[in-house]
Amino acid sequence: MKNGDFSFLIGGEAGAGIARAGFLFAKACMRGGLHVFGTNDYQSLIRGGHNFYVARVSDHEVFSQMDFVHLIIALNSETVVLHKNKLAPNGGIICDKDDLSLTPEESSSGLKLYPVPMRKIVIEELKEPHNLIIMNSVALGAATAVTDYDLNLLTELLKETFKPEIAETNIKAAKIGYNYIKEHFEADFEHKLGKTAQPRKPRIFLNGNEAVGLGALRAGCKFYVSYPMTPTTGLLHFMASNERDFNMVIVQPEGEIAAINMAIGAAYAGVRAMTTTSGGGFCLMSEGLGMSGMTETPIVIMVGQRPGPSTGLPTYTAQGDLRFVIHASQGEFPRIVVAPGDVEECFYETARAFNWAEKYQLPVILLADKYVLESEVSTESFDMDKVKIERGLLIRDRYTESRVYGRYEVTETGVSPRAGPSTVGAVVRANSDEHDEFGLVTEDPAVTATMCEKRMRKLYYVKREMEERNIETVKFYSSKDAEATIISWGSTKGPIREAMKLLSAEGRNVNFSQVVYLHPFPKAKVEETISKARKIVAVENNNTSQLSSLIRDHVLRNVDHKILKYDGRPFNPIMLAEKIKEVL
Amino acid sequence: MKNGDFSFLIGGEAGAGIARAGFLFAKACMRGGLHVFGTNDYQSLIRGGHNFYVARVSDHEVFSQMDFVHLIIALNSETVVLHKNKLAPNGGIICDKDDLSLTPEESSSGLKLYPVPMRKIVIEELKEPHNLIIMNSVALGAATAVTDYDLNLLTELLKETFKPEIAETNIKAAKIGYNYIKEHFEADFEHKLGKTAQPRKPRIFLNGNEAVGLGALRAGCKFYVSYPMTPTTGLLHFMASNERDFNMVIVQPEGEIAAINMAIGAAYAGVRAMTTTSGGGFCLMSEGLGMSGMTETPIVIMVGQRPGPSTGLPTYTAQGDLRFVIHASQGEFPRIVVAPGDVEECFYETARAFNWAEKYQLPVILLADKYVLESEVSTESFDMDKVKIERGLLIRDRYTESRVYGRYEVTETGVSPRAGPSTVGAVVRANSDEHDEFGLVTEDPAVTATMCEKRMRKLYYVKREMEERNIETVKFYSSKDAEATIISWGSTKGPIREAMKLLSAEGRNVNFSQVVYLHPFPKAKVEETISKARKIVAVENNNTSQLSSLIRDHVLRNVDHKILKYDGRPFNPIMLAEKIKEVL
Amino acid sequence: MVSLKDLNTSKKITWCPGCGNFGLISAFKGALVELGLEREQVVLVSGIGCHGKMADYVNVNSFHGIHGRVLPVATGINLANPGLTVFGFSGDADCYDEGWDHFCHAIRRNVNITLIVHNNMVLGLTTGQTTATSQTGFRTKSTPFGAAVPPLNPIAHAIVSHGTFVARGFAGDPKHLQSLIVQATRHRGFGYIDVFQPCVTFNYLNTYEWFKQRVYKLEEAKHDTNDRLKALEKSFEWGDRIPIGIFYKEERPTFNDSFPQLKDKALVDMQIDNVNVDRVLQGMS
Amino acid sequence: MVSLKDLNTSKKITWCPGCGNFGLISAFKGALVELGLEREQVVLVSGIGCHGKMADYVNVNSFHGIHGRVLPVATGINLANPGLTVFGFSGDADCYDEGWDHFCHAIRRNVNITLIVHNNMVLGLTTGQTTATSQTGFRTKSTPFGAAVPPLNPIAHAIVSHGTFVARGFAGDPKHLQSLIVQATRHRGFGYIDVFQPCVTFNYLNTYEWFKQRVYKLEEAKHDTNDRLKALEKSFEWGDRIPIGIFYKEERPTFNDSFPQLKDKALVDMQIDNVNVDRVLQGMS
Ligand SMILES: Cc1ncc(C[n+]2csc(CCOP(=O)(O)OP(=O)(O)O)c2C)c(N)n1
Ligand SMILES: Cc1ncc(C[n+]2csc(CCOP(=O)(O)OP(=O)(O)O)c2C)c(N)n1
Ligand code: SF4
Ligand code: SF4
Ligand SMILES: [Mg+2]
Ligand SMILES: [Mg+2]
């Protein structure tokens, strides 16, 4: 591994098991003690088309994929055509020997080719002509050999992943692929992974969806309801698979409107409830969002952004919904919007979201995107002790005060003691109409104004708690003699941190201010991080630079430059570093 | 009429015909040549409760109700209890003589009472014990007498309003009420309307809903679809009543999602289509809104704001949805948001909205509210010649270019020639997925970026056209030596203009900048109107001052003061003037 | 156990005098007393419309939600705490127009709740427009030329959706209605009652008189509530005679039953202070 | 008149090899040719899902809308320009889950369009979760323990919603399906066809084989398509034998018919340059 860094790309048709194969090889790398970041690029189709998984493997922590790769594992010739320009010097390509369209054109182009008769192996040696998907195990075996990696790490994973018989075939396939390379090619590939040391600390390999799921499990989410929508479907699957072990109820309802209303019902009854969707589904949830705000029913909503407007590019990534989630639903009510930028934040912020929701009795929106939710990364296992369950003013079992219980008692903090409907001695009324302290409808102007203020006041106390407890609403990554401060939010974090490394290797330093909480906007902290900046550069996966608009709105300051990408793809670090240099 | 100004209030239970009675008396005043502004305050119920209609009548133009009234027409005693504190010096109260709860308490309080045995008259004289609603005609007759007004104007209107037999009874009732006053009381009421001159110019008396409806009729709206929701239901009724005369299709569908999708279907097919709703329904429409943006299908959506969040106060007024409608729906796409502040703007901006929508092939949102939509005002009849139909690049019947028709042809302005599906020679594909020029799905990054830019570019040309044609995106009402500039939007316009008059009568002058187009934000014009302001004061019917946030965002400037009202009621001029003075 | 007088709230009832909702609310209150429920065992979920005001007028726990969403909210409550007896109050527009999405799905899930639809065949609170159940020809301000489309038949849809308790009541016969509510509540599964609820203000067609002349009781007509096809046939009966009572009844597992993890303990009673996720972490390592 | 080869687009078809959608699309293209329609007379409206790609693969006017909203878009098009022949292509999740709201309402309106539902009993494009029509026990990543709830019966709902043409086809029998599409299109009113469309990737239960062993044709069984109750009975048949073909047929006025103002001229053909509103102004003066 030159410079401690190695990237591979595995590509082929949808249905060829690309994502799984990429995941397995990447995970094998983690098992061998390396750091890994892997991400999946796929189209909105089930078979055919072109999918690829690209992963970066390193002996130091990695935050994103790289612009180039060292090894292409091509399950079809299209993969070579589409990606060969990404190949690093002395990179190699594993391809199917009998994919004839390849040989004449490519072999003469100086590419280092490792043709393996993958299809033939599956059909003739493994006798599985109807299971061509096994080609990818052959390819993974070959890749292990080319990179001189430990085959056991791979076979072990295959064993864990598949049912016994299927695992056996795949292991056999991997071994054949491995041996084929060892037998037919020189061991002269420059970008070897080599034998690796044992992992130092226990680590896990997971994507954002799973990290959010873990956070929800750990936070005691008991009711999860979601109508499938890319890129959040992975979380639905994760939650469903854990439903019984964790005594949860998972519902896939008739649509997103049902989803959010069910979640609100469950939360009213007293359990921690969550729903997830993407933009289109969130539109449908927006009326329910307002009801959560008005009835002061705590729920957590994860929104996985993808490029819009409308159906847009369902399987790609974007950050176009920031303003929408902040302002969605009629009228004014408090909400919290937090945008995790990596799996760690996905986990901790999800767990914390349930606390915010219950303590302040409001909806919390986790604003993620395809890139963070569906990219896998190796990370130190999370610290479960850091997650504390704080349920706020929750009355259990019996209400014993002498005054009549009022669900919407006007208090200094705006937060009213919350009883569940089975509380003896309390009649618990939630109301989407404007209401008095007892939840009875009102049209009185004074009560209306009071209740509006009561609800809005909660945001002030949220901000105060954030300050007092030193919540990292903004994370600041500083460099010495920074020429500028990058400001961004969400999943652009990874490529930005990689770009910073690249820039600093060239002696060009920038700071990075990651706004984690977008609403309530951490004005003071953002101001602090940008006030001394020589230049402010916003980096976002959208067209209008929505964060810049928030900064103008709250800090009354224009950013100096915007680097925007709205083609559905995440930033690549080198390209991003170049763009940053252009504006420095 | 002292100072040329007279206000009356008629109140009673829901179901007592309060709004109609108020309307009729107000309209009678207009017929007599006076200027009138009338507004209805009612609760979310059908019978009982308390409703009132308050109107201001004047010999000069009036823009809102007043804080006080000269005559209370009380159909029940509650009306007196609730409103007597609004009575101007020497004001009077017409009440039911036999409403005993009144006499002891009120008669000694120095209030000028005109007790009329309304109920008795209806039951005994008119022999209509089951039609107590006729009491209001008795009351109107009495009011005509008290104010020494022309009874013919009222009876004429009663005749036009009701079916012959019913009209007759009501006219009889009015006459009895009239005569009762003339016979039993001195003609010493100070606030007489007196005999009035003939109207000078042809005028009409209508509310915002009707003005929007007129605009839509005149603009050739052919498809109107709406699920009933206060305060826009009046428009549904207006459109339905004109359906056949104007060859339109009016549909009341199963909900708002159906509504917007039907409108989009009709617009795709080539007709001008409109839908209306309030915040909750707009939530449900937001996904369709994005589809209109993505498919570039022109539609007009009127949103009638009412106090939220959620169900809130369904029959009251607010301006809480500004940011929501600007940012609703995932992803980024062009839209236009215009907020009419009075009936005139309701008419002209609605008519123009259809032009914007079709010329730029995007959704246009008319952001109104209960106050403007359900308040009636007398106004000079609209100038129909000012409404020009501009349909933009519309291909009719036959596509004859040699190149294959591409619905999303990339053009400099971002606007592509639009053919309807029945066009011979063109295959017309609308697509909510990202698409190429022909409307076929794409996932290509370059095409994605190009199409995003193509769509967003339209906003630039919208702005350019607005400048070139001198569209009043911002209206500026200036005063000499203004101490401050009020900035606001929508229906607060009326009370602000009245407050300005009050202030200037005291020698305190302020300017008023009315932002009519909220999106794209008329940055330059707003900047211009506020740049020289000694102080900027935002006036809004919401809690967070959403316009201020837009100003910060676009003009990078904080307003100096905010006068906010969020109790569901519109501003009253005197109170508002007081608040303004406090911050001058 | 609640008594009738405990069930009043401080709110003045604002339904129009004579409104069918008066009969309905008294039947419901009577049923609550008859069922012998404690207040903390009951939750009332209501939609938006005249019917939605039930939440203001009955002094039990309530969730007065948004228009059309009674059923998902009620479902969430029921799943979180199956010990609660959940009543949904919806309107014809609320349930059969805006909320139609949820009706058939909640029924086929056999969610263990009771749904009472105030079917006045008109949008009451928005001052009288047509709904899914308005009669053909019904003239309103949104359909000045009369509703053109045949009404939806919610009873038939409920039967077809594998409904396990499908009934119709009449607010003009509160005693009968009360008995239906009691039976629907005791029924294990989705108890559905469509209630003819005269809107005296806006529905000039379907008046008390109109109903009284037509309704007859299925139980008196010896209708077999176990025969799905017969039940459907009865649901089509609409003319001089219109049946009320129970159309169809069956036992099958409730939605709750499909979650064995709810068997011993309600979600709401589960400990969440220290959930152990080690096993999941292991799978990721 | 379009010919088969005119109907292809430049898009490569990305359905899984063997997908039932191939049979369906060929039946549809065949029907278009058989119907002798000109391209400019046809609009295809599709939802989101594998089925939605019809818009990409048939070279006619199309509106590829959002998930679940095929019917309202198609209704809008039809009302604006009744001269167009509008086909809706929806999926089981698209139509019976997300879009359920619209199904019964469009049918009772008798909108003059044809609706074809690609019923593969699974969410295809989102990688295989249960839908409203998934069989009880069907295991997916969202229901690892098997779907607990009985499936919706869309045919029965269509009949109960006053459907005027209610049919079921099978993508494994494109010839029969083509004939159904032709008849549904010629039918004046809402032509509805639920199509068994095997999803070879995610539906391991309802395979071609499974269907082939079970389906039989109603027309061969001498089913009377005029008998609503019989049609319902047939719609309940689900087991060793499952009927395809036309369940029920009747003539009644279309939604268009209820707008006399559309009789002579389509909305889209009306002059809007100078609409005279004087009469309305008069009423306001
Ligand atoms: C999303 C949404 N759309 C529209 C409305 C306006 N609205 C209030 S009540 C109502 C209808 C009530 O009719 P129904 O459900 O039959 O109840 P009823 O008043 O007849 O009891 C409507 C449409 C709303 N509150 N929310
Ligand atoms: C509002 C919304 N929710 C969810 C999705 C995600 N989504 C895309 S396709 C699909 C389901 C497709 O299932 P079906 O309609 O049965 O079509 P099939 O793929 O099986 O043909 C869903 C839920 C979406 N696009 N929009
Ligand atoms: S409007 Fe109709 S339903 Fe509503 S309270 Fe009055 S009578 Fe009852
Ligand atoms: S996933 Fe199923 S429905 Fe979709 S293309 Fe593949 S086989 Fe067809
Ligand atoms: Mg109703
Ligand atoms: Mg499907």
Coordinates of N, CA, C and O and ligand atoms in Angstrom, one line a residue, chain D residues 51 91-93 118-124 131 197, ligand 6:
Chain D
H51 N -43.1 -0.4 -12.6 CA -44.1 -0.1 -13.6 C -44.0 1.3 -14.2 O -44.4 1.5 -15.4
G91 N -48.7 0.7 -9.9 CA -48.2 -0.5 -9.3 C -49.1 -0.9 -8.2 O -50.0 -0.1 -7.8
D92 N -48.9 -2.0 -7.6 CA -49.8 -2.4 -6.4 C -49.5 -1.4 -5.2 O -50.5 -1.0 -4.6
A93 N -48.3 -1.1 -5.0 CA -48.0 -0.1 -3.9 C -48.5 1.3 -4.4 O -49.1 2.0 -3.6
H118 N -49.9 -2.9 -12.5 CA -48.9 -4.0 -12.5 C -48.9 -4.6 -11.1 O -48.1 -4.1 -10.3
N119 N -49.7 -5.5 -10.9 CA -49.8 -6.1 -9.5 C -48.8 -7.2 -9.3 O -49.2 -8.4 -9.6
N120 N -47.7 -6.9 -8.8 CA -46.7 -8.0 -8.6 C -46.6 -8.3 -7.1 O -45.8 -9.1 -6.6
M121 N -47.5 -7.7 -6.3 CA -47.7 -8.1 -4.9 C -46.4 -7.8 -4.1 O -46.1 -8.5 -3.2
V122 N -45.7 -6.8 -4.6 CA -44.4 -6.5 -3.9 C -44.0 -5.1 -4.3 O -44.4 -4.6 -5.4
L123 N -43.3 -4.4 -3.5 CA -42.6 -3.2 -3.9 C -41.4 -3.6 -4.7 O -40.4 -4.1 -4.1
G124 N -41.5 -3.4 -6.0 CA -40.3 -3.9 -6.8 C -39.1 -3.0 -6.7 O -38.1 -3.3 -6.2
T131 N -46.6 -5.3 0.0 CA -47.6 -4.2 -0.4 C -49.0 -4.7 0.1 O -49.1 -5.7 0.7
Q197 N -48.6 -9.6 -12.4 CA -47.3 -9.4 -13.1 C -46.2 -9.9 -12.3 O -45.7 -9.3 -11.3
Ligands
MG6 MG -45.4 -3.7 -7.1

